[in-house]
């Protein structure tokens, strides 16, 4: 119930395409859903985050769509560029003290955008 | 402003050897974390320190110990390294522990245990 399931494991798109990465969760107590972006040889960095009181959030070319009833959320990258090639992790956490507030990460999606 | 600094960047150990991974942050963050990243396994929390003076186990603590030396520094120790501990280790920090507080990661230590 604490898992966040992420798919696909890897994704290849052409420049200008719209890659979509999906995540699903079971624990309805989760109420914070960030996405992290990791370039080769670097640590992950926060890309964008959403709370379940909104169904969509956009930051530049990156959009999170959130479906509370289905317990799913997804990342869309508009007009993808070779520089977007990276590994993307979804995550979830809940309010509360102790370990409850720690992020639970999906297993990651390696995105390759071909020129 | 370096952010989160990890040392060393690479390390090769033989089974049974010990070592300490060092981490320091200069953002005045209260909370610090150690994760390991393995292919197809995502990021798994080893230990965390919600504030100076406290440490707690994460998802995969076995075989590791930690020390929160001061507000800036959080070290991870492998007392007797095993091949299963071959991984990339990331240190992270955040303003506060948990919910809604973004993690800032270092660039990792790649550890190989032979």
Coordinates of C-alpha atoms in Angstrom, one line a residue:
Chain A
X1 CA 0.0 0.0 0.0
X2 CA 3.0 2.2 0.4
X3 CA 4.2 1.7 -3.2
X4 CA 4.2 4.1 -6.1
X5 CA 4.1 2.2 -9.4
X6 CA 5.7 4.0 -12.3
X7 CA 5.6 3.1 -16.0
X8 CA 7.1 2.7 -18.5
X9 CA 10.6 1.8 -17.4
X10 CA 12.0 3.4 -20.5
X11 CA 10.7 5.6 -23.3
X12 CA 12.2 6.8 -26.6
X13 CA 10.5 9.7 -28.5
X14 CA 11.5 12.0 -31.4
X15 CA 12.2 15.6 -30.8
X16 CA 8.9 17.5 -30.6
X17 CA 7.0 14.5 -29.4
X18 CA 5.0 14.4 -26.1
X19 CA 6.3 11.7 -23.8
X20 CA 3.9 10.6 -21.0
X21 CA 5.0 8.9 -17.8
X22 CA 2.4 7.4 -15.5
X23 CA 2.3 6.7 -11.8
X24 CA -0.3 4.9 -9.7
X25 CA -0.7 4.7 -5.9
X26 CA -2.9 2.8 -3.4
X27 CA -2.6 4.8 -0.2
X28 CA -5.3 7.5 -0.2
X29 CA -3.5 9.3 2.6
X30 CA -0.8 10.5 0.1
X31 CA -1.4 14.1 -0.6
X32 CA 1.8 15.5 -2.2
X33 CA 3.1 14.2 -5.5
X34 CA 6.4 15.6 -6.8
X35 CA 8.4 14.6 -9.9
X36 CA 12.2 14.6 -9.8
X37 CA 14.5 14.8 -12.9
X38 CA 17.9 13.2 -12.9
X39 CA 20.6 13.7 -15.5
X40 CA 23.4 11.1 -15.9
X41 CA 26.1 11.5 -13.2
X42 CA 23.9 13.9 -11.2
X43 CA 21.6 13.7 -8.3
X44 CA 17.8 14.0 -8.8
X45 CA 16.3 17.5 -8.7
X46 CA 12.7 18.6 -8.1
X47 CA 11.0 19.3 -11.4
X48 CA 7.3 20.0 -10.5
X49 CA 4.8 18.9 -7.8
X50 CA 1.1 18.8 -7.3
X51 CA -1.4 18.3 -4.5
X52 CA -4.7 16.5 -5.0
X53 CA -6.9 19.5 -4.8
X54 CA -6.1 20.4 -8.4
X55 CA -6.3 18.2 -11.5
X56 CA -3.5 19.8 -13.5
X57 CA -0.4 21.9 -13.0
X58 CA 1.8 23.3 -15.7
X59 CA 5.4 24.7 -15.5
X60 CA 6.8 25.6 -18.8
X61 CA 6.7 22.5 -21.1
X62 CA 6.0 20.2 -18.1
X63 CA 2.5 19.3 -17.0
X64 CA 1.3 17.0 -14.2
X65 CA -2.2 15.6 -14.6
X66 CA -3.8 14.2 -11.5
X67 CA -6.8 11.8 -11.3
X68 CA -7.8 11.4 -7.7
X69 CA -10.6 8.9 -8.2
X70 CA -8.3 6.6 -10.2
X71 CA -5.3 7.2 -7.9
X72 CA -3.1 8.0 -10.8
X73 CA -0.9 10.9 -11.9
X74 CA 1.2 11.5 -15.0
X75 CA 3.9 13.8 -16.4
X76 CA 3.6 15.2 -19.9
X77 CA 6.5 16.9 -21.6
X78 CA 5.3 19.2 -24.4
X79 CA 7.6 19.8 -27.5
X80 CA 10.3 17.5 -26.0
X81 CA 13.9 18.3 -26.7
X82 CA 17.1 16.2 -26.6
X83 CA 18.1 18.1 -23.4
X84 CA 15.1 16.5 -21.7
X85 CA 16.7 13.1 -21.9
X86 CA 17.0 12.1 -18.3
X87 CA 15.5 9.7 -15.7
X88 CA 12.3 10.8 -14.2
X89 CA 11.0 9.7 -10.8
X90 CA 7.5 10.2 -9.5
X91 CA 7.0 10.2 -5.7
X92 CA 4.4 10.6 -3.0
X93 CA 4.2 11.5 0.6
X94 CA 1.6 12.2 3.3
X95 CA 1.2 14.6 6.2
X96 CA 2.2 13.4 9.5
X97 CA 5.3 13.1 11.7
X98 CA 8.0 10.6 11.6
X99 CA 8.6 8.4 8.6
X100 CA 5.1 9.1 7.2
X101 CA 6.3 12.4 5.7
X102 CA 9.2 10.8 3.8
X103 CA 8.9 10.5 0.0
X104 CA 8.1 7.1 -1.5
X105 CA 9.7 7.0 -5.0
X106 CA 8.6 5.2 -8.1
X107 CA 11.3 3.1 -9.8
X108 CA 12.0 5.7 -12.5
X109 CA 11.6 6.1 -16.3
X110 CA 14.6 6.6 -18.5
X111 CA 13.6 9.0 -21.3
X112 CA 15.6 9.5 -24.5
X113 CA 14.6 12.2 -26.9
X114 CA 16.1 11.6 -30.4
X115 CA 17.1 14.7 -32.5
Chain B
X1 CA 27.1 28.0 -2.5
X2 CA 27.8 24.4 -3.2
X3 CA 24.5 22.8 -2.0
X4 CA 25.0 19.2 -1.0
X5 CA 28.6 17.9 -1.3
X6 CA 29.4 14.2 -1.1
X7 CA 32.8 12.5 -0.8
X8 CA 34.2 10.4 -2.3
X9 CA 32.7 10.3 -5.8
X10 CA 33.9 6.8 -6.5
X11 CA 35.1 3.9 -4.2
X12 CA 36.0 0.3 -4.6
X13 CA 36.0 -1.9 -1.6
X14 CA 36.6 -5.6 -0.9
X15 CA 34.1 -7.7 0.9
X16 CA 34.5 -7.1 4.7
X17 CA 36.2 -3.7 4.4
X18 CA 34.6 -0.7 6.1
X19 CA 34.2 2.9 4.9
X20 CA 32.4 6.1 5.7
X21 CA 30.6 8.2 3.1
X22 CA 30.7 11.9 3.9
X23 CA 28.0 14.5 3.2
X24 CA 27.8 18.2 4.0
X25 CA 25.2 20.8 3.1
X26 CA 25.6 24.6 3.2
X27 CA 21.9 25.5 2.9
X28 CA 21.2 25.6 6.7
X29 CA 18.7 22.7 6.2
X30 CA 17.4 20.9 9.3
X31 CA 16.9 17.5 7.7
X32 CA 19.2 15.1 5.9
X33 CA 18.9 11.8 4.2
X34 CA 20.8 8.9 2.7
X35 CA 19.4 7.0 -0.3
X36 CA 20.7 4.2 -2.5
X37 CA 19.9 3.9 -6.2
X38 CA 20.0 0.6 -7.9
X39 CA 19.0 -0.2 -11.5
X40 CA 15.2 -0.8 -11.7
X41 CA 14.8 -0.2 -8.0
X42 CA 14.4 3.6 -7.9
X43 CA 15.6 5.5 -4.8
X44 CA 15.3 3.8 -1.4
X45 CA 15.8 5.5 1.9
X46 CA 18.5 4.1 4.1
X47 CA 18.5 6.5 7.1
X48 CA 17.3 10.0 7.7
X49 CA 17.9 12.7 10.3
X50 CA 14.9 15.0 10.9
X51 CA 17.0 17.4 12.9
X52 CA 20.4 17.7 14.5
X53 CA 20.7 15.1 17.2
X54 CA 18.2 12.6 15.8
X55 CA 18.5 9.7 13.3
X56 CA 15.9 7.2 12.2
X57 CA 15.8 4.1 10.0
X58 CA 14.4 4.2 6.5
X59 CA 13.3 1.4 4.2
X60 CA 16.7 -0.4 3.9
X61 CA 18.9 0.3 7.0
X62 CA 20.5 -3.2 7.4
X63 CA 24.3 -3.1 7.1
X64 CA 24.6 0.7 7.6
X65 CA 25.0 3.2 10.4
X66 CA 24.8 6.9 10.4
X67 CA 26.0 9.9 12.4
X68 CA 24.6 13.4 12.3
X69 CA 27.8 15.1 13.3
X70 CA 26.3 18.6 13.3
X71 CA 23.7 20.5 11.4
X72 CA 25.8 20.5 8.2
X73 CA 27.2 17.0 8.2
X74 CA 25.6 13.5 8.0
X75 CA 27.8 10.5 7.4
X76 CA 27.0 6.9 6.3
X77 CA 29.1 4.0 7.5
X78 CA 29.4 0.5 6.1
X79 CA 31.0 -1.6 8.8
X80 CA 31.6 -4.7 6.8
X81 CA 30.9 -4.2 3.1
X82 CA 29.0 -6.8 1.1
X83 CA 28.6 -7.1 -2.7
X84 CA 24.9 -6.4 -2.2
X85 CA 25.9 -2.9 -1.1
X86 CA 27.3 -2.1 -4.5
X87 CA 25.2 0.9 -5.5
X88 CA 25.1 4.6 -6.0
X89 CA 24.5 6.5 -2.8
X90 CA 22.9 9.9 -2.6
X91 CA 22.8 12.3 0.3
X92 CA 19.9 14.8 0.4
X93 CA 18.8 17.6 2.6
X94 CA 15.6 19.6 3.1
X95 CA 14.4 22.6 5.1
X96 CA 12.2 20.3 7.2
X97 CA 11.6 16.6 7.3
X98 CA 9.0 15.1 5.1
X99 CA 5.8 16.4 3.5
X100 CA 6.1 19.3 1.1
X101 CA 9.7 20.1 1.7
X102 CA 11.7 19.5 -1.5
X103 CA 14.8 17.4 -1.3
X104 CA 18.1 18.7 -2.5
X105 CA 20.4 15.9 -3.6
X106 CA 24.2 15.7 -3.9
X107 CA 25.8 14.1 -7.0
X108 CA 26.3 10.7 -5.5
X109 CA 29.0 8.2 -4.5
X110 CA 29.4 5.2 -6.8
X111 CA 30.4 2.3 -4.6
X112 CA 31.6 -1.1 -5.9
X113 CA 32.1 -4.0 -3.5
X114 CA 34.0 -6.9 -4.9

